[in-house]
GROMACS .gro file of C-alpha atoms in nm:
model
  240
    1MET     CA    1 -21.450  -6.301   2.596
    2PRO     CA    2 -21.424  -6.205   2.968
    3LEU     CA    3 -21.390  -6.507   3.202
    4HIS     CA    4 -21.655  -6.589   3.464
    5THR     CA    5 -21.486  -6.696   3.798
    6ALA     CA    6 -21.704  -6.883   4.013
    7VAL     CA    7 -21.793  -6.711   4.320
    8PRO     CA    8 -21.795  -6.925   4.644
    9LYS     CA    9 -22.125  -6.926   4.846
   10ALA     CA   10 -22.132  -6.808   5.189
   11PRO     CA   11 -22.184  -7.068   5.463
   12ASN     CA   12 -22.560  -7.090   5.526
   13LYS     CA   13 -22.663  -6.867   5.820
   14LYS     CA   14 -22.982  -6.975   5.905
   15GLY     CA   15 -22.862  -7.192   6.194
   16LEU     CA   16 -22.913  -7.577   6.268
   17ASP     CA   17 -23.141  -7.781   6.070
   18ILE     CA   18 -23.442  -7.941   6.198
   19THR     CA   19 -23.280  -8.274   6.265
   20SER     CA   20 -23.001  -8.109   6.474
   21ILE     CA   21 -23.244  -7.918   6.699
   22LEU     CA   22 -23.445  -8.208   6.764
   23THR     CA   23 -23.133  -8.427   6.853
   24ILE     CA   24 -23.035  -8.163   7.107
   25ILE     CA   25 -23.393  -8.101   7.218
   26PHE     CA   26 -23.378  -8.501   7.253
   27ILE     CA   27 -23.062  -8.525   7.456
   28VAL     CA   28 -23.143  -8.229   7.696
   29ILE     CA   29 -23.491  -8.344   7.781
   30LEU     CA   30 -23.411  -8.740   7.826
   31PRO     CA   31 -23.258  -8.721   8.162
   32PHE     CA   32 -23.549  -8.532   8.301
   33GLY     CA   33 -23.773  -8.787   8.161
   34PHE     CA   34 -23.585  -9.112   8.318
   35TYR     CA   35 -23.583  -8.881   8.661
   36PHE     CA   36 -23.945  -8.824   8.647
   37LEU     CA   37 -24.042  -9.164   8.568
   38SER     CA   38 -23.763  -9.294   8.833
   39LYS     CA   39 -23.954  -9.093   9.082
   40ARG     CA   40 -24.291  -9.166   8.987
   41HIS     CA   41 -24.188  -9.547   9.046
   42SER     CA   42 -24.027  -9.452   9.362
   43ASN     CA   43 -24.385  -9.304   9.475
   44HIS     CA   44 -24.553  -9.632   9.395
   45ASN     CA   45 -24.301  -9.824   9.587
   46LYS     CA   46 -24.317  -9.610   9.898
   47SER     CA   47 -24.704  -9.614   9.871
   48ARG     CA   48 -24.722  -9.981   9.844
   49TYR     CA   49 -24.478 -10.027  10.138
   50GLY     CA   50 -24.676  -9.817  10.331
   51LEU     CA   51 -24.978 -10.008  10.250
   52ILE     CA   52 -24.784 -10.327  10.333
   53GLN     CA   53 -24.693 -10.195  10.681
   54SER     CA   54 -24.988 -10.040  10.731
   55MET     CA   55 -25.170 -10.391  10.719
   56LEU     CA   56 -24.892 -10.578  10.918
   57MET     CA   57 -24.965 -10.297  11.169
   58GLY     CA   58 -25.354 -10.394  11.186
   59ASN     CA   59 -25.238 -10.748  11.226
   60LYS     CA   60 -25.023 -10.665  11.538
   61ARG     CA   61 -25.315 -10.487  11.674
   62PHE     CA   62 -25.515 -10.808  11.610
   63ALA     CA   63 -25.260 -11.021  11.760
   64LYS     CA   64 -25.218 -10.825  12.086
   65GLY     CA   65 -25.599 -10.826  12.143
   66SER     CA   66 -25.680 -10.448  12.078
   67PRO     CA   67 -25.806 -10.416  11.727
   68VAL     CA   68 -25.990 -10.085  11.626
   69HIS     CA   69 -26.243 -10.227  11.367
   70PRO     CA   70 -26.194  -9.957  11.130
   71HIS     CA   71 -26.491  -9.836  10.896
   72VAL     CA   72 -26.778  -9.969  11.028
   73ASN     CA   73 -26.976  -9.674  11.109
   74VAL     CA   74 -27.293  -9.571  10.890
   75ASN     CA   75 -27.144  -9.255  10.704
   76TYR     CA   76 -26.856  -9.456  10.577
   77LEU     CA   77 -27.070  -9.780  10.457
   78GLN     CA   78 -27.297  -9.531  10.309
   79SER     CA   79 -27.008  -9.344  10.087
   80ILE     CA   80 -26.905  -9.672   9.934
   81ALA     CA   81 -27.268  -9.805   9.885
   82HIS     CA   82 -27.242  -9.708   9.521
   83GLU     CA   83 -26.849  -9.773   9.455
   84GLN     CA   84 -26.612 -10.025   9.617
   85ARG     CA   85 -26.248  -9.857   9.668
   86PRO     CA   86 -26.052 -10.201   9.828
   87LYS     CA   87 -25.678 -10.090   9.872
   88ALA     CA   88 -25.547 -10.501   9.842
   89VAL     CA   89 -25.661 -10.824   9.727
   90VAL     CA   90 -25.629 -11.100   9.982
   91ILE     CA   91 -25.669 -11.486   9.860
   92THR     CA   92 -25.666 -11.713  10.137
   93CYS     CA   93 -25.828 -12.034  10.267
   94SER     CA   94 -26.224 -12.077  10.350
   95ASP     CA   95 -26.100 -12.170  10.686
   96SER     CA   96 -26.341 -12.022  10.939
   97ARG     CA   97 -26.051 -11.911  11.129
   98VAL     CA   98 -25.914 -11.735  10.875
   99SER     CA   99 -26.098 -11.403  10.816
  100PRO     CA  100 -25.863 -11.126  10.664
  101GLU     CA  101 -26.050 -10.833  10.752
  102LEU     CA  102 -26.015 -10.935  11.109
  103ILE     CA  103 -25.665 -11.080  11.072
  104PHE     CA  104 -25.561 -10.753  10.929
  105ASP     CA  105 -25.786 -10.522  11.150
  106GLU     CA  106 -25.956 -10.374  10.848
  107GLY     CA  107 -26.309 -10.257  10.789
  108MET     CA  108 -26.616 -10.305  10.537
  109GLY     CA  109 -26.450 -10.209  10.178
  110ASP     CA  110 -26.118 -10.203  10.245
  111LEU     CA  111 -26.009 -10.559  10.120
  112PHE     CA  112 -26.111 -10.751   9.785
  113VAL     CA  113 -26.122 -11.089   9.940
  114ILE     CA  114 -26.111 -11.448   9.755
  115ARG     CA  115 -26.147 -11.740   9.975
  116THR     CA  116 -26.116 -12.142   9.840
  117ALA     CA  117 -26.050 -12.429  10.020
  118GLY     CA  118 -25.637 -12.447  10.044
  119ASN     CA  119 -25.625 -12.107   9.901
  120ILE     CA  120 -25.605 -12.276   9.570
  121ILE     CA  121 -25.586 -12.019   9.258
  122GLY     CA  122 -25.784 -12.133   8.951
  123GLU     CA  123 -25.913 -11.980   8.650
  124VAL     CA  124 -26.223 -11.833   8.833
  125GLU     CA  125 -25.983 -11.694   9.093
  126LEU     CA  126 -25.762 -11.547   8.843
  127GLY     CA  127 -26.075 -11.365   8.702
  128SER     CA  128 -26.142 -11.201   9.020
  129VAL     CA  129 -25.783 -11.096   9.077
  130GLU     CA  130 -25.759 -10.941   8.693
  131TYR     CA  131 -26.107 -10.752   8.773
  132ALA     CA  132 -25.993 -10.617   9.086
  133VAL     CA  133 -25.626 -10.504   8.909
  134GLU     CA  134 -25.765 -10.391   8.591
  135HIS     CA  135 -26.109 -10.216   8.703
  136LEU     CA  136 -26.065 -10.111   9.089
  137LYS     CA  137 -25.684 -10.067   9.032
  138VAL     CA  138 -25.567 -10.257   9.360
  139PRO     CA  139 -25.203 -10.206   9.398
  140LEU     CA  140 -25.153 -10.507   9.616
  141VAL     CA  141 -25.245 -10.891   9.584
  142ILE     CA  142 -25.146 -11.094   9.906
  143VAL     CA  143 -25.163 -11.501   9.882
  144MET     CA  144 -25.226 -11.604  10.235
  145GLY     CA  145 -25.177 -11.976  10.357
  146HIS     CA  146 -25.226 -12.079  10.716
  147GLU     CA  147 -25.100 -12.295  11.013
  148ARG     CA  148 -25.238 -12.643  11.000
  149CYS     CA  149 -25.434 -12.588  10.670
  150GLY     CA  150 -25.718 -12.880  10.666
  151ALA     CA  151 -25.669 -12.882  10.283
  152VAL     CA  152 -25.314 -12.961  10.273
  153GLN     CA  153 -25.340 -13.217  10.560
  154ALA     CA  154 -25.595 -13.424  10.370
  155MET     CA  155 -25.368 -13.410  10.059
  156LEU     CA  156 -25.086 -13.529  10.299
  157SER     CA  157 -25.321 -13.838  10.440
  158GLY     CA  158 -25.309 -13.998  10.116
  159LYS     CA  159 -25.680 -14.058  10.112
  160LEU     CA  160 -25.874 -13.997   9.790
  161PRO     CA  161 -26.232 -13.891   9.870
  162HIS     CA  162 -26.484 -14.007   9.576
  163ASN     CA  163 -26.675 -13.650   9.538
  164HIS     CA  164 -26.583 -13.293   9.461
  165ILE     CA  165 -26.319 -13.286   9.727
  166LYS     CA  166 -26.097 -13.469   9.514
  167THR     CA  167 -26.041 -13.173   9.284
  168ILE     CA  168 -25.901 -12.975   9.573
  169ILE     CA  169 -25.676 -13.248   9.651
  170ASP     CA  170 -25.549 -13.331   9.305
  171SER     CA  171 -25.503 -12.950   9.244
  172LEU     CA  172 -25.232 -12.970   9.566
  173ARG     CA  173 -25.092 -13.287   9.503
  174ASN     CA  174 -24.991 -13.175   9.127
  175GLU     CA  175 -24.804 -12.837   9.236
  176THR     CA  176 -24.453 -12.890   9.155
  177GLU     CA  177 -24.355 -12.682   9.475
  178ILE     CA  178 -24.529 -12.961   9.708
  179LYS     CA  179 -24.363 -13.249   9.539
  180ALA     CA  180 -24.036 -13.122   9.582
  181ILE     CA  181 -24.074 -13.148   9.973
  182PRO     CA  182 -23.930 -13.486  10.100
  183GLN     CA  183 -24.179 -13.746  10.216
  184ASN     CA  184 -23.966 -13.768  10.563
  185ASP     CA  185 -23.956 -13.399  10.637
  186GLU     CA  186 -24.059 -13.382  10.985
  187LEU     CA  187 -24.226 -13.037  10.940
  188ARG     CA  188 -24.384 -13.168  10.602
  189LEU     CA  189 -24.714 -12.998  10.657
  190ALA     CA  190 -24.557 -12.654  10.770
  191HIS     CA  191 -24.360 -12.680  10.461
  192CYS     CA  192 -24.628 -12.778  10.252
  193VAL     CA  193 -24.866 -12.524  10.339
  194GLU     CA  194 -24.577 -12.247  10.257
  195ALA     CA  195 -24.505 -12.411   9.931
  196ASN     CA  196 -24.875 -12.404   9.832
  197VAL     CA  197 -24.862 -11.996   9.895
  198LYS     CA  198 -24.537 -11.989   9.663
  199HIS     CA  199 -24.713 -12.170   9.373
  200GLY     CA  200 -25.026 -11.912   9.439
  201VAL     CA  201 -24.770 -11.667   9.380
  202LYS     CA  202 -24.629 -11.842   9.081
  203GLU     CA  203 -24.937 -11.892   8.929
  204LEU     CA  204 -25.059 -11.540   8.934
  205LEU     CA  205 -24.720 -11.398   8.796
  206SER     CA  206 -24.737 -11.694   8.524
  207GLN     CA  207 -25.077 -11.718   8.400
  208SER     CA  208 -25.245 -11.388   8.408
  209GLU     CA  209 -25.159 -11.127   8.193
  210VAL     CA  210 -25.299 -10.836   8.351
  211VAL     CA  211 -25.100 -10.908   8.674
  212GLN     CA  212 -24.799 -10.951   8.440
  213GLU     CA  213 -24.823 -10.603   8.289
  214ALA     CA  214 -24.906 -10.446   8.618
  215VAL     CA  215 -24.640 -10.592   8.793
  216HIS     CA  216 -24.421 -10.473   8.497
  217LEU     CA  217 -24.510 -10.116   8.496
  218GLY     CA  218 -24.479 -10.085   8.879
  219LYS     CA  219 -24.879 -10.052   8.959
  220LEU     CA  220 -24.873 -10.381   9.145
  221GLN     CA  221 -24.704 -10.594   9.398
  222VAL     CA  222 -24.781 -10.961   9.500
  223LEU     CA  223 -24.692 -11.115   9.842
  224GLY     CA  224 -24.704 -11.457   9.972
  225ALA     CA  225 -24.769 -11.450  10.330
  226HIS     CA  226 -24.835 -11.727  10.634
  227TYR     CA  227 -25.099 -11.682  10.926
  228ASP     CA  228 -25.037 -11.848  11.233
  229LEU     CA  229 -25.331 -11.992  11.443
  230ASP     CA  230 -25.151 -12.001  11.761
  231ASP     CA  231 -25.018 -11.660  11.800
  232GLN     CA  232 -25.258 -11.481  11.512
  233LYS     CA  233 -24.960 -11.334  11.328
  234VAL     CA  234 -24.895 -11.259  10.986
  235GLN     CA  235 -24.531 -11.336  10.829
  236ILE     CA  236 -24.436 -11.264  10.453
  237VAL     CA  237 -24.285 -11.556  10.278
  238VAL     CA  238 -24.260 -11.429   9.937
  239GLN     CA  239 -24.259 -11.112   9.743
  240HIS     CA  240 -24.258 -10.997   9.372
   0.00000   0.00000   0.00000
């Protein structure tokens, strides 16, 4: 009987299998993906930096006594009558001398303002911030304290009012950042005001998942600032 010898099969000439093709595509495209994500993140940062600088320039105009009072004409007011488009949230004190729109030389509809005595941030204030971040897509939140804050002064006086003001005093007194300031600090009031601002920033970043996610995605920046009643200037004290 004739012997049947196995004939070796020719190599598969169909080319690369689908797994290899996908691997090559992944290797080639991945760096471009990182590049565009990085560029997008960089553009967000530049945009926020420009916004911060614009607001600080507005404050310089205000401090020099030469504000321009933008966005007060009738046509502009009509354009925002049905939809607000604020560019920043400002959380600050209820003090009558601390009006964010004036301090930053901004106009109607430019700022989403939240004001409480001592710029304290509780659940209601957190909800307001989350609305601005989630629904209005605001890219910047500023917590701004001010020189000689009456709420902080009342807390340091040691007096305990027996009405709703006590809630404000207790809230300030329980802040870890304020507790850390020595009793004999000659600048205790100023340092407590700054500590209160830093506490507010920490509350936003630790208590709000909406804020946390927006910051993580590079869509939001949170700043702490101090307003000087004497020279009308704003200084950034902390930023995230």
